[in-house]
Amino acid sequence: MRAIRWVALVIVLFGAFYLWGALQIRESTTYAAVGPRFMPNAIGIGIVLSGVWLFAFPGAPPAPDSPEAASLDWLSIGLMLGLVAVYIALFRVAGYVLATTLLLWGGRANFRRPPSSRARRRDCGGAVGDNLLRLFAIIAHQPAASPVGLLRVRLEGVVL
Amino acid sequence: MLPLRSFASLRLGVKVGAIQKEKDRLFGGDIWANLVNGFSVVLTPQHLLFVMLGVTIGTAIGVLPGIGPSLTISLLLPVTFGLEPISAFVMFGGIFYGAMYGGSTTSILVNTPGESSSVVTAIDGFQMAKKGRGGAALATAAIGSFFAGTFATLMLMLMAPLLVRFALQFGAPEYFALMLLALSAVTGLAGQSAPKAFFATLLGLGLGMVGIDLQTGQARFTFGNLNLLGGIDPVMVAIGLFAVGEVFWAAGTLKRTFEETVTLRGSLMMNREEWRRSWPAWARGSVIGFIIGVLPGAGATIASFLSYNAEQRFAKGKAELGQGAIEGVAGPEAANNASAGGALVPLLALGIPGSATTAVMLVAFQIYGLRPGPLLFQQQADLVWGLIASLYIANLALLVLNLPMVRMWIKLLDVPKPVLYAGILTFSLLGVYADTQNTFSMVLLLALGVLGFLLRRYDFPLAPVVLGAVLGPLIEQEFRRSLAISVNDYSVFFTRPLALVLMTLVIMSFLVPLFNAIWKASRRRAAVSAGAVGEIED
């Protein structure tokens, strides 16, 4: 079976899950004809139908230059995914400065696999520099604060 | 002496005339005065700086493959919270127009389109560059973009106020039907596969349903998670799908891509023959691009392909198309720029976005507490006309910025991709964190990034997801409001003339791709069976 047909089946399952989620919405009998469940129900049915439609008419096989036919470096994708997950986990514990420097460094290194020792050093320096730019671009413009983290540094507005 | 009654009616007449004059002024009756007012708003050092910043960022992201205007505006939204609305919007306008300009440069010199709307430009542009006419190709793209951008802004200025007057007759059923039409058009026009576009739209609508239902206070799809009560921000959807998804895609494909760059040789001027062949293509491209831009869902990519198709029919050098004909660059480049101006017409006049970029701009309006549509022209005339005036300035700035500095823009491609993508990733994550102060939003962004990657892998269009997420809550609101007004009478969508026309168009736009798919499949089956019979006969 073609991969797109498997995708269609996943869509049907997702549609069924969405419909189940719609049924969990509490709806009082005193509501007007259209309550909070109406639109989610319609969308859920639509998703199931779109899955069935895609299964029945999957279209022509993918062209050699289409994304569907592209050969992917799954290890690199997995590493990137893991890196972001680690970043999110570390963000509150290690704090903005350490976690973001690690993400920038790791992200660059993943694209350069296997990195030379010079590239590794350059990436590390660049990551610290980039971090400062981000600090002023985002955190400094927000009436918000970053987590304190291991370095005990709190970035709050423009106040460090 | 006038009788008292006549005097009263005269006074009433004067009053009515004054009201009409005021109405004309607000809704575009005196377009040129409004434009002058717009220029007076935007011609300040601060706003000019933001226009220049916008066109510079726009050109840069246009040059860089994989980064589009919708992603850039989404990423910049958290940074612009502290700005005046006019400053933010003139910058966004500059980014939108600039991205269309910048996309052609890489198409012509690297054969790698910076934007999907410049894919078709690469066909003839790269061939011209190989023949040593890269300078002329860049010139026709830049001058054509200027011409088309100015034409589209002029049309926006003339059409939007007319549409505003029309839109004043709209009630909730008409708005519901119009939004449904926008979504159905997106489904019909986005991507190669109708079921994929249909699913993408529904996915977006589904994401828009998450959170508290504003009318009843019921939590929907939160599964007990308090962080989801506020819903999923459409800007986060755009960042997740376009930015994080793009980074994952780049991580999987970057080492396998090869870019052949052609060195820019010769002058950046066109010869007399190239001028003569370019201007009809610019004119055709401008008209096609603007019309397609106004239609929801069609967008710059379809505009550029339709323009190329028109050149294949009408261009003087149509026999050369595909081998380096200047019309193959001039027409599509004019079309994609004109479509950007066209896309702003429904956004500003009706509050209906037709593309991912305008959907993100709609969210930006909402963040500033503004609602695009007829009342925006009345209540925020300075903002609307300032934005329109800024588009004229942006166009001129882009011409000056692009053509003489093309060698500098090409240098942008030397920025190491690891630096670029790692930067986009952290900027995205920190952007959503700064907005919510909650690491859950980062988790959600990661999930949306994975979703964006998978959708891209299986060739699902991404723009309908963003449009659905933006329009979902609005559509539901108008739908329920219509039924509340009509006391639960569903015929309200078919008994009001305007709503009826719009609903008929909605039904047609759903049925046409469906029948088209069935017809194509049946023809394919017939062809296969005919082939099989032929083999047996042989």
XYZ file of N, CA and C in Angstrom, chain B residues 125-338:
642
model
N 14.835 32.653 -15.944
C 15.826 33.533 -15.308
C 17.191 32.880 -15.223
N 17.232 31.625 -14.807
C 18.522 30.933 -14.656
C 19.163 30.714 -16.035
N 18.333 30.417 -17.014
C 18.867 30.245 -18.384
C 19.467 31.550 -18.895
N 18.785 32.666 -18.590
C 19.320 33.984 -18.996
C 20.664 34.240 -18.315
N 20.739 33.898 -17.018
C 21.989 34.114 -16.270
C 23.121 33.291 -16.870
N 22.805 32.069 -17.262
C 23.822 31.194 -17.856
C 24.337 31.771 -19.183
N 23.445 32.475 -19.877
C 23.834 33.065 -21.175
C 24.490 34.432 -20.998
N 24.696 34.844 -19.735
C 25.343 36.137 -19.488
C 24.372 37.300 -19.451
N 23.049 37.017 -19.398
C 22.045 38.088 -19.332
C 21.371 38.123 -17.950
N 22.104 37.692 -16.948
C 21.560 37.692 -15.583
C 21.207 39.093 -15.118
N 22.027 40.072 -15.515
C 21.775 41.466 -15.132
C 20.443 41.942 -15.694
N 20.189 41.610 -16.970
C 18.925 42.021 -17.602
C 17.744 41.321 -16.927
N 17.938 40.051 -16.567
C 16.850 39.309 -15.899
C 16.530 39.946 -14.551
N 17.577 40.306 -13.811
C 17.353 40.956 -12.513
C 16.691 42.318 -12.694
N 17.102 43.022 -13.755
C 16.531 44.353 -14.011
C 15.053 44.252 -14.351
N 14.704 43.325 -15.234
C 13.286 43.220 -15.615
C 12.445 42.754 -14.416
N 13.049 41.905 -13.568
C 12.317 41.458 -12.368
C 12.091 42.640 -11.426
N 13.119 43.442 -11.214
C 13.009 44.553 -10.260
C 12.090 45.656 -10.793
N 12.283 46.032 -12.066
C 11.455 47.127 -12.620
C 10.004 46.642 -12.757
N 9.840 45.392 -13.190
C 8.494 44.823 -13.298
C 7.809 44.754 -11.937
N 8.579 44.395 -10.919
C 8.010 44.326 -9.567
C 7.581 45.711 -9.098
N 8.397 46.706 -9.417
C 8.056 48.084 -9.048
C 6.768 48.515 -9.754
N 6.735 48.256 -11.045
C 5.574 48.624 -11.857
C 4.310 47.931 -11.316
N 4.427 46.628 -11.098
C 3.262 45.854 -10.648
C 2.855 46.221 -9.222
N 3.856 46.426 -8.367
C 3.558 46.787 -6.983
C 2.842 48.118 -6.907
N 3.276 49.071 -7.740
C 2.636 50.388 -7.747
C 1.216 50.282 -8.306
N 1.069 49.493 -9.367
C -0.256 49.284 -9.961
C -1.211 48.656 -8.924
N -0.693 47.638 -8.230
C -1.540 46.933 -7.259
C -1.917 47.851 -6.097
N -0.982 48.697 -5.670
C -1.289 49.611 -4.564
C -2.341 50.626 -5.009
N -2.213 51.084 -6.256
C -3.199 52.019 -6.806
C -4.577 51.359 -6.850
N -4.615 50.111 -7.302
C -5.890 49.396 -7.374
C -6.460 49.132 -5.982
N -5.551 48.821 -5.049
C -5.978 48.619 -3.647
C -6.654 49.882 -3.130
N -6.020 51.005 -3.456
C -6.513 52.299 -2.991
C -7.882 52.628 -3.602
N -8.072 52.251 -4.847
C -9.336 52.560 -5.522
C -10.423 51.548 -5.179
N -10.028 50.270 -5.056
C -11.031 49.217 -4.871
C -11.496 49.060 -3.427
N -10.553 49.183 -2.495
C -10.896 48.904 -1.097
C -12.044 49.781 -0.595
N -12.017 51.102 -0.860
C -13.148 51.912 -0.377
C -14.484 51.504 -1.004
N -14.455 51.073 -2.268
C -15.701 50.620 -2.909
C -16.219 49.364 -2.212
N -15.280 48.471 -1.931
C -15.639 47.225 -1.262
C -16.166 47.500 0.149
N -15.605 48.526 0.766
C -16.034 48.904 2.118
C -17.502 49.324 2.100
N -17.871 50.124 1.097
C -19.277 50.552 0.996
C -20.198 49.349 0.835
N -19.737 48.403 0.014
C -20.496 47.182 -0.230
C -20.602 46.375 1.066
N -19.472 46.291 1.771
C -19.412 45.464 2.986
C -20.275 46.030 4.107
N -20.623 47.314 4.016
C -21.464 47.906 5.064
C -22.858 47.276 5.089
N -23.221 46.638 3.956
C -24.535 45.977 3.914
C -24.480 44.585 4.521
N -23.289 44.127 4.889
C -23.136 42.759 5.389
C -23.636 42.631 6.818
N -24.339 41.534 7.051
C -24.685 41.164 8.423
C -23.946 39.885 8.765
N -24.312 39.278 9.881
C -23.612 38.054 10.303
C -23.714 36.926 9.264
N -24.897 36.694 8.635
C -24.955 35.586 7.661
C -24.020 35.822 6.469
N -23.926 37.090 6.025
C -23.055 37.390 4.880
C -21.589 37.195 5.264
N -21.238 37.635 6.469
C -19.849 37.453 6.911
C -19.509 35.974 7.034
N -20.465 35.209 7.571
C -20.231 33.772 7.695
C -20.003 33.166 6.305
N -20.891 33.517 5.361
C -20.781 32.954 4.011
C -19.472 33.393 3.343
N -19.076 34.636 3.593
C -17.848 35.155 2.977
C -16.608 34.424 3.518
N -16.602 34.197 4.832
C -15.456 33.478 5.421
C -15.420 32.035 4.942
N -16.600 31.458 4.835
C -16.667 30.086 4.331
C -16.168 30.037 2.889
N -16.501 31.081 2.127
C -16.043 31.147 0.737
C -14.517 31.251 0.683
N -13.968 32.064 1.588
C -12.503 32.202 1.624
C -11.862 30.846 1.894
N -12.419 30.115 2.849
C -11.835 28.805 3.188
C -12.036 27.792 2.068
N -13.222 27.830 1.458
C -13.465 26.854 0.392
C -12.601 27.165 -0.820
N -12.349 28.455 -1.063
C -11.466 28.826 -2.181
C -10.053 28.343 -1.905
N -9.636 28.446 -0.652
C -8.301 27.969 -0.274
C -8.222 26.464 -0.516
N -9.291 25.774 -0.132
C -9.325 24.325 -0.323
C -9.255 23.980 -1.801
N -9.960 24.752 -2.600
C -10.001 24.463 -4.028
C -8.720 24.820 -4.757
N -8.030 25.844 -4.277
C -6.900 26.362 -5.049
C -5.529 25.991 -4.502
N -5.471 25.700 -3.184
C -4.140 25.450 -2.611
C -3.696 24.030 -2.902
N -2.528 23.892 -3.427
C -1.932 22.568 -3.618
C -2.519 21.810 -4.787
N -1.931 20.648 -5.027
C -2.314 19.825 -6.165
C -3.513 18.951 -5.825
N -3.630 18.576 -4.555
C -4.618 17.585 -4.179
C -5.731 18.223 -3.360
N -6.979 18.055 -3.857
C -8.123 18.648 -3.150
C -8.321 18.034 -1.761
N -8.258 16.683 -1.608
C -8.473 16.145 -0.249
C -7.418 16.616 0.745
N -6.183 16.802 0.268
C -5.128 17.270 1.177
C -5.418 18.704 1.628
N -5.831 19.548 0.686
C -6.145 20.937 1.041
C -7.373 20.994 1.953
N -8.341 20.105 1.704
C -9.559 20.034 2.516
C -9.189 19.665 3.948
N -8.322 18.650 4.082
C -7.895 18.231 5.422
C -7.125 19.361 6.115
N -6.226 20.011 5.363
C -5.409 21.084 5.967
C -6.304 22.195 6.514
N -7.355 22.534 5.758
C -8.270 23.587 6.204
C -9.001 23.155 7.479
N -9.480 21.902 7.470
C -10.210 21.399 8.642
C -9.296 21.297 9.862
N -8.042 20.934 9.615
C -7.081 20.855 10.718
C -6.916 22.234 11.365
N -6.811 23.247 10.515
C -6.701 24.618 11.023
C -7.928 25.020 11.811
N -9.106 24.702 11.251
C -10.358 25.022 11.954
C -10.407 24.293 13.292
N -9.957 23.028 13.261
C -9.946 22.226 14.483
C -9.046 22.828 15.544
N -7.892 23.316 15.151
C -6.978 23.954 16.104
C -7.610 25.225 16.680
N -8.402 25.895 15.832
C -9.068 27.123 16.275
C -10.164 26.879 17.304
N -10.617 25.627 17.418
C -11.705 25.311 18.365
C -11.198 25.069 19.784
N -9.889 24.887 19.916
C -9.331 24.550 21.237
C -9.473 25.752 22.183
N -9.882 25.460 23.419
C -9.972 26.532 24.432
C -11.394 26.760 24.891
N -11.569 27.837 25.630
C -12.895 28.163 26.174
C -13.811 28.683 25.063
N -15.032 28.148 25.029
C -16.027 28.668 24.101
C -16.552 29.980 24.677
N -16.372 31.056 23.931
C -16.669 32.377 24.493
C -18.151 32.591 24.797
N -19.034 31.872 24.084
C -20.462 32.105 24.306
C -21.010 31.338 25.500
N -20.449 30.148 25.754
C -21.016 29.321 26.820
C -20.040 29.091 27.973
N -18.781 29.400 27.755
C -17.782 29.194 28.800
C -17.333 27.749 28.946
N -17.744 26.899 28.009
C -17.349 25.486 28.070
C -15.928 25.305 27.520
N -15.146 24.459 28.216
C -13.800 24.156 27.720
C -13.901 23.116 26.603
N -13.127 23.335 25.544
C -13.187 22.389 24.419
C -11.776 21.896 24.086
N -11.608 20.609 23.984
C -10.340 19.959 23.608
C -9.173 20.379 24.507
N -9.448 20.679 25.749
C -8.351 21.044 26.646
C -7.862 19.812 27.409
N -8.675 18.784 27.492
C -8.349 17.525 28.163
C -7.788 17.783 29.572
N -8.380 18.726 30.232
C -8.000 19.031 31.612
C -6.745 19.873 31.755
N -6.146 20.267 30.653
C -4.919 21.071 30.713
C -5.276 22.559 30.765
N -4.950 23.188 31.875
C -5.325 24.604 32.056
C -4.630 25.515 31.035
N -3.446 25.084 30.571
C -2.707 25.917 29.617
C -3.424 26.058 28.276
N -4.350 25.129 28.020
C -5.040 25.178 26.728
C -6.345 25.977 26.792
N -6.713 26.441 27.983
C -7.992 27.153 28.101
C -8.037 28.400 27.219
N -6.907 29.055 27.085
C -6.860 30.278 26.266
C -6.818 30.009 24.780
N -6.780 28.730 24.399
C -6.739 28.380 22.979
C -5.319 28.342 22.436
N -5.224 27.990 21.153
C -3.915 27.948 20.496
C -3.792 29.200 19.631
N -2.798 30.000 19.942
C -2.599 31.253 19.219
C -2.263 30.971 17.747
N -3.007 31.568 16.793
C -2.702 31.314 15.380
C -1.266 31.703 15.000
N -0.709 32.681 15.708
C 0.683 33.063 15.413
C 1.606 31.890 15.762
N 1.272 31.211 16.862
C 2.072 30.041 17.243
C 1.923 28.944 16.179
N 0.719 28.811 15.657
C 0.500 27.821 14.590
C 1.393 28.159 13.396
N 1.413 29.443 13.022
C 2.235 29.866 11.868
C 3.718 29.623 12.155
N 4.171 29.982 13.349
C 5.597 29.803 13.676
C 5.945 28.311 13.703
N 5.077 27.528 14.315
C 5.339 26.085 14.408
C 5.411 25.442 13.036
N 4.419 25.720 12.199
C 4.369 25.063 10.887
C 5.473 25.565 9.967
N 5.621 26.877 9.910
C 6.557 27.436 8.923
C 8.003 27.462 9.428
N 8.221 27.840 10.693
C 9.604 28.003 11.168
C 10.173 26.689 11.697
N 9.529 26.128 12.721
C 10.086 24.918 13.348
C 10.007 23.746 12.360
N 8.893 23.651 11.647
C 8.767 22.600 10.635
C 9.840 22.727 9.569
N 10.134 23.950 9.172
C 11.168 24.195 8.158
C 12.548 23.779 8.677
N 12.807 24.043 9.963
C 14.110 23.664 10.544
C 14.261 22.141 10.532
N 13.192 21.422 10.906
C 13.261 19.952 10.880
C 13.468 19.451 9.445
N 12.785 20.102 8.527
C 12.916 19.698 7.116
C 14.346 19.941 6.639
N 14.883 21.109 7.006
C 16.258 21.432 6.606
C 17.242 20.450 7.232
N 16.962 20.057 8.498
C 17.856 19.103 9.163
C 17.888 17.784 8.394
N 16.773 17.430 7.793
C 16.713 16.159 7.062
C 17.215 16.228 5.644
N 17.282 17.421 5.076
C 17.609 17.504 3.643
C 18.846 18.341 3.328
N 19.317 19.122 4.269
C 20.322 20.143 3.931
C 21.590 19.564 3.325
N 22.035 18.434 3.860
C 23.316 17.906 3.377
C 23.183 17.275 1.999
N 21.953 17.127 1.546
C 21.748 16.461 0.256
C 21.458 17.435 -0.876
N 21.466 18.727 -0.566
C 21.163 19.690 -1.623
C 22.442 20.260 -2.221
N 22.343 20.597 -3.497
C 23.489 21.151 -4.188
C 23.019 22.398 -4.940
N 23.712 23.484 -4.721
C 23.315 24.730 -5.385
C 24.370 25.155 -6.392
N 23.922 25.329 -7.620
C 24.824 25.803 -8.660
C 24.619 27.317 -8.797
N 25.638 28.100 -8.529
C 25.498 29.552 -8.611
C 26.153 30.068 -9.877
N 25.431 30.970 -10.541
C 25.992 31.588 -11.742
C 26.502 32.972 -11.349
N 27.749 33.271 -11.719
C 28.302 34.584 -11.382
C 27.621 35.647 -12.239
N 27.284 36.746 -11.592
C 26.624 37.836 -12.306
C 27.635 38.561 -13.184
N 27.384 38.523 -14.487
C 28.303 39.184 -15.423
C 27.587 40.328 -16.130
N 28.358 41.262 -16.610
C 27.811 42.351 -17.426
C 27.047 43.383 -16.621
N 26.378 44.285 -17.356
C 25.679 45.381 -16.679
C 24.302 44.937 -16.216
N 23.708 45.788 -15.375
C 22.383 45.477 -14.860
C 21.310 46.215 -15.662
N 21.600 46.473 -16.900
C 20.641 47.207 -17.731
C 20.090 46.307 -18.834
N 18.881 46.633 -19.224
C 18.291 45.898 -20.348
C 18.565 46.665 -21.629
N 18.698 45.949 -22.734
C 18.839 46.659 -24.018
C 17.445 47.027 -24.544
N 17.425 47.752 -25.652
C 16.160 48.280 -26.163
C 15.161 47.155 -26.466
N 15.647 46.077 -27.068
C 14.785 44.946 -27.410
C 14.163 44.335 -26.146
N 15.000 44.219 -25.104
C 14.503 43.623 -23.855
C 13.463 44.527 -23.192
N 13.666 45.835 -23.273
C 12.651 46.774 -22.765
C 11.346 46.561 -23.524
N 11.442 46.481 -24.852
C 10.245 46.371 -25.684
C 9.484 45.075 -25.394
N 10.230 44.028 -25.094
C 9.573 42.750 -24.820
C 9.066 42.654 -23.377
N 9.663 43.460 -22.487
C 9.296 43.344 -21.069
C 7.964 44.012 -20.727
N 7.751 45.229 -21.285
C 6.591 45.977 -20.752
C 5.237 45.326 -20.976
N 4.992 44.646 -22.150
C 3.670 43.975 -22.220
C 3.542 42.859 -21.180
N 4.670 42.184 -20.914
C 4.634 41.106 -19.908
C 4.378 41.684 -18.513
N 4.972 42.837 -18.228
C 4.705 43.486 -16.927
C 3.221 43.814 -16.802
N 2.666 44.364 -17.893
C 1.250 44.772 -17.852
C 0.350 43.562 -17.637
N 0.614 42.500 -18.412
C -0.216 41.287 -18.260
C -0.058 40.711 -16.853
N 1.185 40.628 -16.413
C 1.463 40.064 -15.084
C 0.804 40.874 -13.978
N 0.816 42.200 -14.125
C 0.229 43.058 -13.085
C -1.264 42.806 -12.951
N -1.946 42.746 -14.089
C -3.404 42.562 -14.056
C -3.739 41.171 -13.501
N -3.062 40.159 -14.028
C -3.331 38.779 -13.560
C -3.027 38.680 -12.065
N -1.876 39.203 -11.672
C -1.451 39.103 -10.271
C -2.428 39.774 -9.335
N -2.903 40.946 -9.709
C -3.817 41.667 -8.810
C -5.126 40.889 -8.651
N -5.680 40.430 -9.771
C -6.967 39.709 -9.712
C -6.813 38.441 -8.864
N -5.732 37.706 -9.113
C -5.513 36.457 -8.363
C -5.267 36.764 -6.884
N -4.569 37.858 -6.618
C -4.285 38.235 -5.232
C -5.542 38.531 -4.446
N -6.519 39.149 -5.107
C -7.781 39.489 -4.416
C -8.545 38.214 -4.037
N -8.439 37.175 -4.896
C -9.162 35.927 -4.614
C -8.543 35.227 -3.419
N -9.357 34.776 -2.482
C -8.770 34.086 -1.334
C -8.154 32.760 -1.753
N -7.018 32.487 -1.198
C -6.414 31.174 -1.378
C -5.536 31.007 -2.592
N -5.707 31.870 -3.592
C -4.931 31.671 -4.822
C -3.463 32.044 -4.594
N -3.214 33.275 -4.206
C -1.870 33.674 -3.797
C -0.879 33.894 -4.918
N 0.328 34.283 -4.499
C 1.365 34.717 -5.428
C 1.871 33.584 -6.316
N 1.905 32.372 -5.790
C 2.451 31.256 -6.571
C 1.561 30.970 -7.779
N 0.264 30.884 -7.536
C -0.664 30.621 -8.639
C -0.631 31.789 -9.618
N -0.543 33.010 -9.080
C -0.488 34.196 -9.950
C 0.715 34.108 -10.887
N 1.871 33.718 -10.356
C 3.066 33.674 -11.201
C 2.952 32.569 -12.255
N 2.364 31.433 -11.877
C 2.201 30.355 -12.861
C 1.199 30.748 -13.954
N 0.098 31.409 -13.559
C -0.889 31.845 -14.558
C -0.278 32.885 -15.493
N 0.562 33.740 -14.921
C 1.201 34.753 -15.746
C 2.152 34.088 -16.753
N 2.877 33.072 -16.310
C 3.781 32.347 -17.223
C 2.967 31.697 -18.344
N 1.811 31.157 -17.942
C 0.907 30.546 -18.915
C 0.454 31.586 -19.945
N 0.151 32.798 -19.463
C -0.270 33.875 -20.379
C 0.872 34.232 -21.322
N 2.093 34.240 -20.807
C 3.242 34.551 -21.661
C 3.420 33.477 -22.742
N 3.145 32.234 -22.382
C 3.258 31.156 -23.366
C 2.285 31.353 -24.524
N 1.191 32.059 -24.231
C 0.193 32.286 -25.277
C 0.445 33.582 -26.052
N 0.801 34.640 -25.312
C 0.783 35.964 -25.936
C 2.155 36.601 -26.161
N 3.197 36.083 -25.520
C 4.495 36.791 -25.602
C 5.062 36.753 -27.018
N 5.788 37.818 -27.315
C 6.420 37.907 -28.641
C 7.468 36.798 -28.787
N 8.198 36.575 -27.698
C 9.263 35.561 -27.769
C 8.830 34.245 -27.159
N 7.561 33.841 -27.398
C 7.055 32.635 -26.718
C 7.812 31.367 -27.127
N 8.389 31.380 -28.331
C 9.133 30.202 -28.779
C 10.387 29.989 -27.926
N 10.891 31.092 -27.356
C 12.123 31.007 -26.547
C 11.849 30.638 -25.096
N 10.580 30.655 -24.705
C 10.267 30.404 -23.289
C 10.801 29.046 -22.845
N 11.453 29.053 -21.708
C 12.090 27.828 -21.214
C 13.575 27.805 -21.512
N 13.983 28.654 -22.465
C 15.409 28.683 -22.813
C 16.054 30.024 -22.497
N 15.317 30.877 -21.767
C 15.890 32.166 -21.384
C 15.187 33.353 -22.024
N 13.848 33.284 -22.114
C 13.075 34.414 -22.661
C 12.810 35.419 -21.539
N 12.993 36.688 -21.848
C 12.836 37.717 -20.803
C 11.386 37.804 -20.309
N 10.440 37.472 -21.185
C 9.025 37.520 -20.771
C 8.746 36.512 -19.653
N 9.494 35.410 -19.645
C 9.319 34.375 -18.624
C 9.738 34.838 -17.240
N 10.488 35.933 -17.187
C 10.879 36.523 -15.897
C 9.979 37.728 -15.607
N 9.786 38.568 -16.639
C 9.055 39.825 -16.443
C 7.612 39.588 -15.983
N 6.892 38.682 -16.665
C 5.480 38.444 -16.345
C 5.289 37.881 -14.939
N 5.898 36.731 -14.632
C 5.677 36.143 -13.296
C 6.139 37.047 -12.156
N 7.231 37.774 -12.354
C 7.695 38.642 -11.265
C 6.729 39.795 -11.020
N 6.172 40.333 -12.129
C 5.155 41.377 -11.967
C 3.930 40.788 -11.270
N 3.569 39.564 -11.663
C 2.353 38.941 -11.107
C 2.480 38.689 -9.615
N 3.639 38.166 -9.184
C 3.707 37.852 -7.748
C 3.711 39.120 -6.892
N 4.267 40.204 -7.420
C 4.226 41.455 -6.651
C 2.828 42.065 -6.621
N 2.150 42.004 -7.779
C 0.796 42.564 -7.816
C -0.139 41.782 -6.911
